[in-house]
Coordinates of C-alpha atoms in Angstrom, one line a residue:
Chain E
M1 CA -40.9 17.0 1.3
E2 CA -37.6 16.5 -0.6
I3 CA -35.3 14.1 1.3
I4 CA -31.7 13.1 0.6
V5 CA -30.3 10.0 2.2
C6 CA -26.6 9.4 2.3
V7 CA -25.7 5.8 2.5
K8 CA -22.6 3.6 2.6
H9 CA -21.9 0.1 1.3
V10 CA -19.9 -1.7 4.0
P11 CA -18.7 -5.2 4.9
E12 CA -20.8 -7.0 7.5
T13 CA -18.3 -7.8 10.3
A14 CA -20.4 -8.2 13.4
E15 CA -20.7 -12.0 12.9
A16 CA -17.6 -12.6 10.8
E17 CA -14.0 -13.1 11.6
V18 CA -11.9 -10.2 10.5
T19 CA -8.2 -10.4 9.4
I20 CA -5.7 -7.8 8.2
D21 CA -4.3 -8.0 4.6
E22 CA -0.6 -7.8 3.6
S23 CA -0.6 -4.0 3.3
G24 CA -1.3 -3.9 7.0
K25 CA -3.6 -0.9 6.3
R26 CA -6.8 -2.7 5.3
I27 CA -8.8 -5.8 6.2
K28 CA -9.2 -8.8 3.9
T29 CA -12.6 -8.4 2.3
E30 CA -12.8 -11.4 -0.1
D31 CA -14.9 -13.5 2.2
L32 CA -17.0 -10.7 3.6
V33 CA -20.6 -9.9 2.6
Y34 CA -21.3 -6.3 1.8
D35 CA -24.6 -4.5 2.5
I36 CA -26.0 -1.2 3.4
N37 CA -24.5 0.2 6.6
E38 CA -26.8 -0.7 9.4
W39 CA -27.4 2.9 10.6
D40 CA -28.1 4.0 7.0
D41 CA -30.7 1.2 6.7
Y42 CA -32.7 2.9 9.4
A43 CA -32.1 6.4 7.8
L44 CA -33.5 5.1 4.5
E45 CA -36.5 3.6 6.2
E46 CA -37.2 6.9 8.1
A47 CA -37.1 8.7 4.8
V48 CA -39.6 6.3 3.3
L49 CA -41.9 6.7 6.3
L50 CA -41.7 10.5 6.1
K51 CA -42.4 10.4 2.3
E52 CA -45.4 8.1 2.9
K53 CA -46.7 10.6 5.5
H54 CA -45.8 14.0 3.9
G55 CA -45.3 13.2 0.2
G56 CA -42.3 14.3 -1.8
S57 CA -39.4 12.3 -3.1
I58 CA -36.2 10.6 -1.9
T59 CA -32.7 10.8 -3.5
V60 CA -30.2 8.4 -2.2
I61 CA -26.5 9.1 -2.5
T62 CA -23.3 7.1 -2.0
V63 CA -19.6 7.4 -2.5
G64 CA -18.3 4.1 -3.8
T65 CA -17.3 1.7 -6.5
E66 CA -19.7 -0.2 -8.8
E67 CA -20.2 -2.8 -6.0
A68 CA -22.2 -0.1 -4.1
D69 CA -24.9 -0.2 -6.7
K70 CA -26.2 -3.2 -4.8
T71 CA -26.9 -1.0 -1.8
L72 CA -28.4 1.8 -4.1
R73 CA -30.7 -0.7 -5.9
K74 CA -31.9 -2.0 -2.5
C75 CA -32.7 1.6 -1.5
L76 CA -34.6 2.2 -4.7
A77 CA -36.5 -1.1 -4.2
R78 CA -37.4 0.0 -0.7
G79 CA -38.9 3.3 -1.8
A80 CA -36.2 5.8 -2.9
D81 CA -37.0 7.5 -6.2
R82 CA -33.5 8.1 -7.6
A83 CA -29.9 7.3 -6.8
K84 CA -26.5 9.0 -7.3
R85 CA -23.2 7.2 -7.0
L86 CA -20.0 9.2 -6.7
A87 CA -17.1 7.3 -8.1
D88 CA -13.6 8.3 -9.0
K89 CA -10.1 6.9 -8.5
A90 CA -9.3 10.1 -6.6
F91 CA -12.0 9.4 -4.0
E92 CA -10.1 6.3 -2.7
E93 CA -8.8 6.5 0.9
S94 CA -11.1 9.4 1.6
D95 CA -11.9 9.8 5.4
A96 CA -15.2 11.2 6.8
F97 CA -14.1 14.8 6.0
A98 CA -13.2 14.1 2.4
T99 CA -16.4 12.1 2.0
A100 CA -18.5 14.9 3.4
K101 CA -16.9 17.3 0.9
I102 CA -17.9 15.0 -2.0
L103 CA -21.4 14.8 -0.6
H104 CA -21.6 18.5 -0.1
K105 CA -20.6 19.3 -3.7
T106 CA -23.2 16.8 -5.0
I107 CA -26.0 18.1 -2.8
Q108 CA -25.5 21.8 -2.8
N109 CA -27.4 22.3 -6.1
L110 CA -30.2 19.8 -5.3
P111 CA -33.5 20.7 -3.8
F112 CA -34.0 19.4 -0.3
D113 CA -35.8 19.9 3.0
L114 CA -34.1 17.2 4.9
I115 CA -30.9 15.2 4.7
L116 CA -30.6 12.0 6.6
T117 CA -27.4 10.0 7.3
G118 CA -26.6 7.1 9.6
A119 CA -25.2 8.3 13.0
Q120 CA -22.1 6.3 12.2
A121 CA -20.7 3.6 9.9
G122 CA -20.1 0.0 11.0
D123 CA -16.7 -0.1 9.4
D124 CA -14.7 3.1 10.4
G125 CA -17.1 4.3 13.0
F126 CA -16.2 8.0 12.7
A127 CA -19.7 9.4 13.3
Q128 CA -18.7 12.6 11.5
V129 CA -20.3 12.9 8.1
G130 CA -23.6 14.4 9.2
G131 CA -22.1 17.2 11.3
I132 CA -19.4 18.1 8.7
L133 CA -22.0 18.1 5.8
A134 CA -24.3 20.4 7.7
E135 CA -21.5 22.9 8.5
L136 CA -20.4 22.9 4.8
L137 CA -24.0 23.5 3.7
G138 CA -24.5 26.2 6.5
I139 CA -27.5 24.5 7.9
P140 CA -28.3 23.0 11.4
H141 CA -28.0 19.4 12.3
A142 CA -28.5 16.9 15.1
T143 CA -27.2 13.4 15.6
M144 CA -28.3 10.1 17.4
I145 CA -31.9 10.7 16.3
K146 CA -34.5 8.3 17.7
K147 CA -37.7 10.1 16.7
I148 CA -38.7 12.7 14.1
D149 CA -41.9 14.7 14.1
V150 CA -42.3 17.1 11.2
T151 CA -44.0 20.4 12.1
E152 CA -44.4 23.6 10.0
G153 CA -40.9 24.4 8.7
S154 CA -39.1 22.5 11.4
V155 CA -38.7 19.1 13.0
K156 CA -38.9 18.1 16.6
V157 CA -36.5 15.3 17.3
N158 CA -35.4 13.0 20.1
R159 CA -31.7 12.5 20.5
E160 CA -30.4 9.4 22.3
L161 CA -28.1 10.3 25.2
E162 CA -26.4 7.8 27.6
G163 CA -28.2 5.7 30.1
G164 CA -31.6 5.6 28.3
L165 CA -32.1 9.4 28.6
E166 CA -33.3 11.4 25.5
Q167 CA -33.1 15.0 24.6
V168 CA -35.8 16.7 22.7
M169 CA -34.7 19.4 20.3
E170 CA -36.5 21.6 17.7
I171 CA -34.6 22.3 14.5
K172 CA -35.5 24.6 11.6
L173 CA -35.5 23.0 8.1
P174 CA -33.5 22.5 6.0
A175 CA -31.4 20.4 8.3
V176 CA -29.2 17.3 8.5
L177 CA -30.3 14.5 10.9
A178 CA -28.0 11.6 11.7
I179 CA -30.1 8.5 12.5
Q180 CA -29.5 6.1 15.4
T181 CA -30.5 2.4 15.0
G182 CA -33.8 1.3 16.4
I183 CA -35.7 4.4 15.3
N184 CA -38.0 2.3 13.1
E185 CA -38.3 -1.2 11.7
P186 CA -36.7 -1.3 8.2
R187 CA -39.0 -3.1 5.8
Y188 CA -38.0 -6.0 3.6
V189 CA -37.6 -5.5 -0.1
S190 CA -40.6 -6.7 -2.1
I191 CA -40.5 -8.4 -5.5
M192 CA -42.6 -5.5 -6.8
G193 CA -40.1 -3.1 -5.3
V194 CA -37.2 -4.8 -7.1
R195 CA -39.0 -4.7 -10.4
K196 CA -39.8 -1.0 -10.0
A197 CA -36.3 -0.2 -9.0
R198 CA -35.0 -1.3 -12.4
Q199 CA -36.8 1.6 -14.0
K200 CA -35.5 4.2 -11.6
E201 CA -32.6 6.5 -12.3
L202 CA -29.1 5.6 -11.0
K203 CA -26.6 8.2 -12.0
V204 CA -22.8 7.9 -11.7
L205 CA -20.8 11.1 -11.2
N206 CA -17.1 11.7 -11.0
L207 CA -14.7 14.3 -9.6
A208 CA -15.0 16.7 -12.5
D209 CA -18.8 16.4 -12.6
I210 CA -19.1 17.8 -9.1
G211 CA -16.3 20.3 -9.4
L212 CA -13.8 19.3 -6.8
K213 CA -10.1 19.3 -7.1
E214 CA -8.1 16.1 -6.8
E215 CA -6.2 17.4 -3.7
E216 CA -9.5 18.1 -1.9
V217 CA -10.4 14.4 -1.8
G218 CA -8.8 11.1 -1.1
E219 CA -5.8 10.9 1.3
S220 CA -4.6 14.5 0.5
G221 CA -8.1 15.9 1.3
S222 CA -8.5 14.0 4.5
W223 CA -8.0 14.9 8.1
I224 CA -6.8 11.5 9.1
T225 CA -4.7 8.7 7.4
V226 CA -4.3 5.1 8.4
E227 CA -0.7 4.2 9.4
K228 CA -1.4 0.6 10.2
M229 CA -4.1 -1.8 11.4
F230 CA -3.6 -4.4 14.1
I231 CA -5.6 -6.9 16.1
P232 CA -6.2 -5.3 19.6
P233 CA -3.7 -6.5 22.2
V234 CA -5.2 -8.9 24.7
E235 CA -5.0 -7.6 28.3
K236 CA -7.1 -10.4 29.8
E237 CA -8.0 -13.5 28.0
A238 CA -11.0 -15.7 28.8
E239 CA -10.2 -19.3 29.6
I240 CA -11.7 -21.0 26.6
L241 CA -13.5 -24.2 27.6
T242 CA -13.0 -27.2 25.2
G243 CA -13.5 -30.9 25.1
G244 CA -17.0 -31.2 23.7
L245 CA -20.4 -30.0 24.8
D246 CA -20.6 -32.4 27.8
N247 CA -17.3 -31.4 29.2
I248 CA -18.0 -27.7 28.7
A249 CA -21.3 -28.0 30.4
T250 CA -19.7 -29.9 33.3
K251 CA -17.0 -27.3 33.8
I252 CA -19.5 -24.5 33.8
V253 CA -21.9 -26.2 36.2
E254 CA -18.9 -26.9 38.6
T255 CA -17.8 -23.3 38.4
L256 CA -21.3 -22.1 39.2
R257 CA -21.7 -24.5 42.0
A258 CA -18.4 -23.5 43.5
R259 CA -19.6 -20.0 43.6
G260 CA -23.0 -20.8 45.0
L261 CA -24.8 -19.8 41.9
I262 CA -26.7 -23.0 41.6
Chain S
M1 CA 2.5 29.2 27.1
K2 CA 0.8 26.5 25.0
E3 CA -2.5 25.2 26.2
L4 CA -4.4 21.9 26.0
F5 CA -8.2 22.2 26.3
V6 CA -10.5 19.7 28.0
L7 CA -14.2 20.4 27.4
A8 CA -16.0 19.7 30.7
E9 CA -19.1 17.7 30.1
H10 CA -22.1 18.1 32.4
R11 CA -25.7 17.2 32.4
Q12 CA -28.6 17.8 34.8
G13 CA -26.4 19.2 37.5
E14 CA -23.5 16.7 37.4
L15 CA -20.1 16.7 35.8
R16 CA -19.9 13.5 33.8
D17 CA -17.1 10.9 34.3
V18 CA -15.7 11.4 30.9
T19 CA -14.5 14.8 32.0
F20 CA -12.2 13.4 34.6
E21 CA -11.0 10.7 32.2
M22 CA -10.1 13.4 29.7
L23 CA -8.3 15.5 32.4
T24 CA -6.2 12.5 33.3
K25 CA -5.2 11.8 29.7
G26 CA -4.9 15.5 29.0
R27 CA -2.5 16.0 32.0
E28 CA -0.2 13.3 30.7
I29 CA 0.0 14.9 27.2
S30 CA 0.2 18.4 28.4
Q31 CA 3.3 17.5 30.5
K32 CA 4.9 15.9 27.4
I33 CA 4.3 18.9 25.1
N34 CA 4.9 21.4 27.9
A35 CA 1.4 23.0 27.8
D36 CA -1.0 24.2 30.4
L37 CA -3.9 21.9 31.1
T38 CA -7.0 24.0 30.8
A39 CA -10.6 22.9 31.6
V40 CA -13.2 24.7 29.6
L41 CA -16.5 25.0 31.4
L42 CA -19.6 26.2 29.5
G43 CA -22.9 26.4 31.4
H44 CA -25.0 28.5 33.8
D45 CA -24.5 28.7 37.6
V46 CA -21.6 26.3 37.4
K47 CA -19.4 27.7 40.2
E48 CA -19.3 24.3 42.0
F49 CA -18.1 22.6 38.9
A50 CA -15.4 25.2 38.4
K51 CA -14.1 24.5 41.9
T52 CA -13.9 20.8 41.2
L53 CA -12.2 21.3 37.9
A54 CA -9.7 23.8 39.5
E55 CA -8.4 20.9 41.6
Q56 CA -7.5 19.0 38.4
A57 CA -6.4 21.7 35.9
K58 CA -4.0 24.6 35.8
K59 CA -6.7 26.9 34.5
V60 CA -10.5 26.8 34.3
L61 CA -12.1 29.0 31.6
I62 CA -15.7 29.7 32.6
I63 CA -18.3 31.0 30.3
D64 CA -21.5 31.5 32.2
D65 CA -24.6 32.2 30.1
V66 CA -28.2 31.1 30.6
R67 CA -28.2 30.0 26.9
L68 CA -25.5 27.4 27.8
E69 CA -27.6 25.8 30.6
N70 CA -28.6 22.7 28.6
F71 CA -26.4 21.2 25.9
N72 CA -27.1 22.5 22.4
A73 CA -24.4 21.8 19.9
E74 CA -25.1 25.1 18.1
T75 CA -24.5 27.3 21.1
Y76 CA -21.6 25.2 22.3
Q77 CA -20.0 25.5 18.8
K78 CA -20.3 29.2 18.7
V79 CA -18.6 29.6 22.1
L80 CA -16.0 27.0 21.6
S81 CA -14.9 28.2 18.1
Y82 CA -14.5 31.7 19.7
L83 CA -12.4 30.3 22.6
I84 CA -10.3 28.1 20.4
S85 CA -9.7 30.9 17.8
E86 CA -8.7 33.3 20.6
R87 CA -6.4 31.0 22.5
Q88 CA -5.2 28.5 19.9
P89 CA -4.8 25.5 22.1
S90 CA -2.5 22.8 20.7
L91 CA -5.2 20.2 21.3
T92 CA -8.9 20.2 22.4
L93 CA -10.3 17.1 24.0
I94 CA -14.0 16.4 23.8
G95 CA -15.8 13.3 25.0
H96 CA -17.0 10.9 22.3
T97 CA -20.5 11.0 23.9
A98 CA -23.9 11.9 22.6
F99 CA -22.9 15.6 23.2
G100 CA -19.4 15.3 21.7
V101 CA -20.5 13.6 18.5
D102 CA -23.1 16.3 17.9
L103 CA -20.5 19.0 18.4
A104 CA -17.0 18.1 17.3
P105 CA -17.4 17.4 13.5
S106 CA -19.1 20.8 12.7
L107 CA -16.8 22.6 15.1
A108 CA -13.7 21.2 13.4
T109 CA -15.1 22.0 10.0
E110 CA -15.8 25.6 11.0
L111 CA -12.3 26.0 12.5
K112 CA -10.6 24.1 9.6
M113 CA -8.8 21.9 12.1
P114 CA -8.2 18.2 11.7
L115 CA -10.4 16.0 13.9
A116 CA -10.1 12.4 15.0
T117 CA -13.1 10.8 16.7
D118 CA -13.7 8.0 19.1
C119 CA -10.0 7.6 20.0
I120 CA -8.8 5.1 22.6
D121 CA -5.3 6.6 22.8
L122 CA -3.3 9.5 21.4
D123 CA 0.2 11.0 21.5
F124 CA 2.3 13.6 19.8
E125 CA 5.1 12.3 17.6
G126 CA 7.0 15.5 17.1
E127 CA 4.4 17.9 15.9
R128 CA 2.2 15.3 14.4
L129 CA -0.7 13.9 16.4
V130 CA -1.1 10.1 16.3
V131 CA -4.2 8.4 17.5
I132 CA -5.4 4.8 18.1
R133 CA -9.0 4.0 17.1
Q134 CA -11.1 0.9 16.9
V135 CA -12.8 -0.1 13.7
Y136 CA -15.1 -2.9 12.6
G137 CA -16.9 -3.0 15.9
G138 CA -13.7 -3.3 18.0
K139 CA -12.3 -6.3 16.0
V140 CA -9.4 -4.2 14.6
N141 CA -7.4 -1.3 15.9
V142 CA -6.0 1.5 13.7
K143 CA -3.0 3.7 14.3
A144 CA -3.7 6.8 12.4
M145 CA -2.0 10.2 11.8
L146 CA -3.7 13.5 11.6
R147 CA -2.9 16.1 9.0
K148 CA -0.3 18.5 10.4
S149 CA -1.9 21.5 12.1
E150 CA -1.2 24.1 14.9
S151 CA -4.3 22.9 16.7
Y152 CA -6.1 19.6 16.7
I153 CA -9.5 18.3 18.0
V154 CA -9.9 14.8 19.3
T155 CA -13.0 13.0 20.8
L156 CA -12.1 10.4 23.4
R157 CA -14.0 7.2 24.0
P158 CA -15.6 7.2 27.4
A159 CA -14.6 4.7 30.1
T160 CA -11.2 4.1 28.3
F161 CA -8.9 6.1 30.6
E162 CA -9.1 5.6 34.3
A163 CA -9.6 8.9 36.0
Q164 CA -6.8 9.5 38.6
E165 CA -7.0 11.2 41.9
V166 CA -4.5 14.1 42.0
K167 CA -3.4 16.4 44.7
A168 CA -5.3 19.7 44.3
A169 CA -3.8 21.7 41.4
G170 CA -5.2 25.0 42.7
G171 CA -6.1 26.0 39.2
Q172 CA -6.8 29.5 38.3
M173 CA -10.5 30.3 37.5
I174 CA -10.9 32.7 34.6
E175 CA -14.3 34.0 33.8
V176 CA -14.7 34.9 30.1
A177 CA -17.5 37.0 28.9
S178 CA -20.0 35.1 26.8
P179 CA -19.6 35.7 23.1
L180 CA -23.3 34.9 22.5
S181 CA -25.2 38.0 21.5
E182 CA -28.6 36.6 20.7
D183 CA -30.7 33.5 21.1
I184 CA -30.2 30.7 18.6
T185 CA -33.6 30.1 17.2
Y186 CA -32.9 27.5 14.5
K187 CA -32.0 24.8 17.0
R188 CA -33.6 24.8 20.4
F189 CA -33.4 22.6 23.4
I190 CA -36.9 21.6 24.6
E191 CA -36.6 19.0 27.4
Y192 CA -35.0 15.8 28.6
V193 CA -37.2 12.7 28.6
Q194 CA -36.7 9.5 30.5
P195 CA -38.4 6.4 29.1
P196 CA -40.8 4.8 31.6
A197 CA -39.5 2.0 33.8
G198 CA -40.5 -1.5 32.8
E199 CA -41.5 -4.4 35.1
V200 CA -38.0 -5.9 35.4
D201 CA -35.1 -4.1 36.9
I202 CA -32.0 -5.8 35.4
T203 CA -29.7 -3.8 37.6
A204 CA -31.0 -5.6 40.7
A205 CA -30.5 -9.1 39.3
D206 CA -27.8 -11.5 40.6
V207 CA -27.9 -13.5 37.5
I208 CA -28.2 -12.1 34.0
V209 CA -28.3 -14.1 30.7
A210 CA -27.9 -11.6 27.9
I211 CA -28.5 -12.2 24.2
G212 CA -27.2 -10.4 21.1
R213 CA -27.3 -10.5 17.4
G214 CA -26.1 -14.2 17.3
I215 CA -29.6 -15.5 18.2
K216 CA -30.6 -14.5 14.7
D217 CA -34.4 -14.6 15.1
A218 CA -37.0 -13.7 17.8
D219 CA -38.3 -17.3 17.6
N220 CA -35.0 -18.5 19.1
M221 CA -35.5 -16.5 22.3
P222 CA -37.3 -19.2 24.3
V223 CA -34.1 -21.4 24.2
I224 CA -32.2 -18.7 26.1
E225 CA -35.1 -17.8 28.3
K226 CA -35.0 -21.4 29.6
L227 CA -31.4 -21.0 30.5
A228 CA -32.1 -17.8 32.4
K229 CA -35.0 -19.4 34.2
A230 CA -33.0 -22.5 35.1
L231 CA -30.5 -20.1 36.8
G232 CA -33.2 -18.0 38.4
G233 CA -31.9 -15.1 36.4
V234 CA -33.3 -12.4 34.1
L235 CA -33.0 -12.0 30.4
A236 CA -31.1 -8.9 29.1
C237 CA -29.6 -8.0 25.8
S238 CA -27.3 -5.9 23.7
R239 CA -28.4 -3.1 21.4
P240 CA -29.5 -5.0 18.2
I241 CA -32.1 -6.9 20.2
V242 CA -33.8 -3.7 21.4
D243 CA -33.4 -2.1 17.9
K244 CA -35.4 -5.0 16.5
D245 CA -38.0 -4.7 19.3
W246 CA -37.5 -8.2 20.5
L247 CA -37.0 -7.0 24.1
P248 CA -38.0 -3.7 25.7
T249 CA -35.4 -0.8 26.1
D250 CA -35.0 -1.4 29.9
R251 CA -33.4 -4.8 29.2
Q252 CA -30.5 -3.2 27.2
V253 CA -27.0 -3.4 28.8
G254 CA -24.5 -0.8 27.7
T255 CA -23.8 2.9 27.4
S256 CA -27.2 3.8 26.0
G257 CA -28.9 1.3 28.3
K258 CA -28.2 0.0 31.9
T259 CA -24.9 -0.6 33.7
V260 CA -25.1 -3.9 35.6
K261 CA -22.9 -5.7 38.1
P262 CA -24.4 -9.1 38.7
K263 CA -22.8 -12.1 40.3
L264 CA -23.1 -14.0 37.0
Y265 CA -23.3 -12.6 33.5
I266 CA -23.7 -15.0 30.6
A267 CA -23.3 -13.4 27.2
V268 CA -24.9 -15.4 24.4
G269 CA -24.2 -14.5 20.8
I270 CA -22.9 -11.0 21.8
S271 CA -19.7 -10.0 20.0
G272 CA -18.9 -7.3 22.5
A273 CA -18.9 -3.8 21.0
F274 CA -17.4 -1.4 23.6
Q275 CA -20.8 0.2 24.2
H276 CA -22.0 -3.2 25.5
I277 CA -18.8 -4.1 27.4
S278 CA -18.8 -0.8 29.4
G279 CA -22.2 -1.8 30.8
M280 CA -21.2 -5.3 32.1
K281 CA -17.5 -5.6 32.5
N282 CA -17.7 -5.3 36.3
A283 CA -19.8 -8.4 36.7
D284 CA -18.2 -10.9 39.2
L285 CA -18.2 -13.8 36.8
I286 CA -18.6 -13.5 33.0
I287 CA -19.2 -16.4 30.7
A288 CA -19.4 -15.8 27.0
V289 CA -20.7 -18.0 24.2
N290 CA -19.8 -16.9 20.7
K291 CA -18.8 -18.8 17.5
D292 CA -16.2 -16.2 16.6
G293 CA -13.2 -17.0 18.9
K294 CA -11.8 -13.5 18.2
A295 CA -14.9 -11.6 19.3
P296 CA -14.1 -8.8 21.7
I297 CA -16.4 -10.2 24.4
F298 CA -13.7 -12.8 25.1
R299 CA -11.4 -10.0 26.3
V300 CA -13.6 -9.3 29.3
A301 CA -15.0 -12.8 29.9
D302 CA -13.6 -15.2 32.5
Y303 CA -14.7 -18.2 30.6
G304 CA -15.4 -18.6 26.9
V305 CA -17.1 -21.1 24.8
V306 CA -16.4 -20.9 21.1
E307 CA -19.3 -22.8 19.7
D308 CA -22.7 -22.6 18.1
L309 CA -24.9 -21.2 20.8
F310 CA -27.8 -23.3 19.7
K311 CA -25.8 -26.4 20.5
V312 CA -24.3 -25.2 23.8
V313 CA -27.3 -23.5 25.5
P314 CA -29.7 -26.5 25.5
V315 CA -27.1 -28.9 26.9
L316 CA -26.1 -26.4 29.6
T317 CA -29.7 -25.7 30.5
E318 CA -30.3 -29.4 30.9
R319 CA -27.2 -29.9 33.1
I320 CA -28.1 -27.0 35.3
L321 CA -31.7 -28.4 35.8
E322 CA -30.3 -31.8 36.6
E323 CA -27.8 -30.3 39.1
K324 CA -30.6 -28.4 40.8
S325 CA -32.9 -31.4 41.2
S326 CA -30.2 -33.8 42.5

């Protein structure tokens, strides 16, 4: 089974403080740690599990600067066979639509049975690339995938809906599946894996290599452009308890007692 | 007359809340741009839904086809692309739900129309559509502009707009013949599955102590369990904890898990992505502990502690136990 996994190198912000830079259109990234997008991490693991079960090979693709090689190397160390990075000045400021066009042009001449993406990215959260890519390739897709069973020429998948409910769908291959977190348990990178990864192919391609025009990518090729970023307005603010751990604990205990919760 | 489409979302015989939220926002925008508010209803045997929608919209377009009974993005896309091409609405609103995210990106690509997803607000500035979205897990908002178009598609984040009661609009119900000529075989709906219920029902608990990514390691869970026990409460969590299999699915609070309304909700190491917040914001009393003072959880909490949770929780547990024994 030939699998392509589309990944993104993103800043980890869940546990970090985020501030906006002078341009007002981006966040300050100097102090942030970058890694593979969390959803893509699960997508990569799912590809490796499918390869272990059904054979074949995995190609991992990203759109990004040289920094993103860290994420590609990680994927290679975890079991991907080869990597492609799409890099060009013209790709900057691409939204999900422009990014999907870049991926489409890269993928259209490659052999594949299945394309996996993360259901969304932790930075811009569009949740669009999988669906757009499938439409451009003219193949079916499904998002929010929590389970994949490969059958003859198709896959049976569970899609996560709201409130814990799941929807089972059957989809003919080739197809695009956008993976939801929690579908598996991403493995750690082994020393052996890192060593092997050094021997694997990592190819860098630009705009001309994939045959796109400059106006089809970047801001001009996008559906949506950022006007400005701002910290969300505070409608209601928590009363922040201060004065050391003892005082904080006392205040909480008093509050709970007053409400009959202790 | 210009039109503004709202795609009605329904599942297992019920219209979903996001439908009414979109109708409320859609009404406001349609008045501004002088367009008819049109509800689009795809399904099978959906007369009752049509009546409900007609109370809220100027028109209800109904396509009744057995192939539309259960949501399938492929069949929905075929029907919607036909309707949108035929009637050229200025804007089509779709919920940013599990159904909406499966449908909107490929639909917009087919129609060559700009799409903005997961929007928390939108407005026309002249002919241009401007949206507000949240990025970086809700820590930053973005004001963004869509490429100029005659027709736009937007997915709206659920539980963002409050659905308003309106006096019956007496909308016109228009049945449109289904454009589906054959069954779609390359993507088929099989069934809905509900995960089995676990031993603890967190929705019935008066006191919930919930953990998130901030607890770092499964080995740290007993520290928080002690606090939950001291309060006679149950342990719940945000999504990352279930993803890592540290707690079972039925302990998850949020859009893809349970919605809870306890007397006390203590959020420990939870930054507060909207998916989590929409599952717990109606708790009577919310206390949040997080080391990032700008974490979105503090926007719904009554009391906040900006500290290392591993310092705060043991002290608090101790004090609660003392209080109970005195």
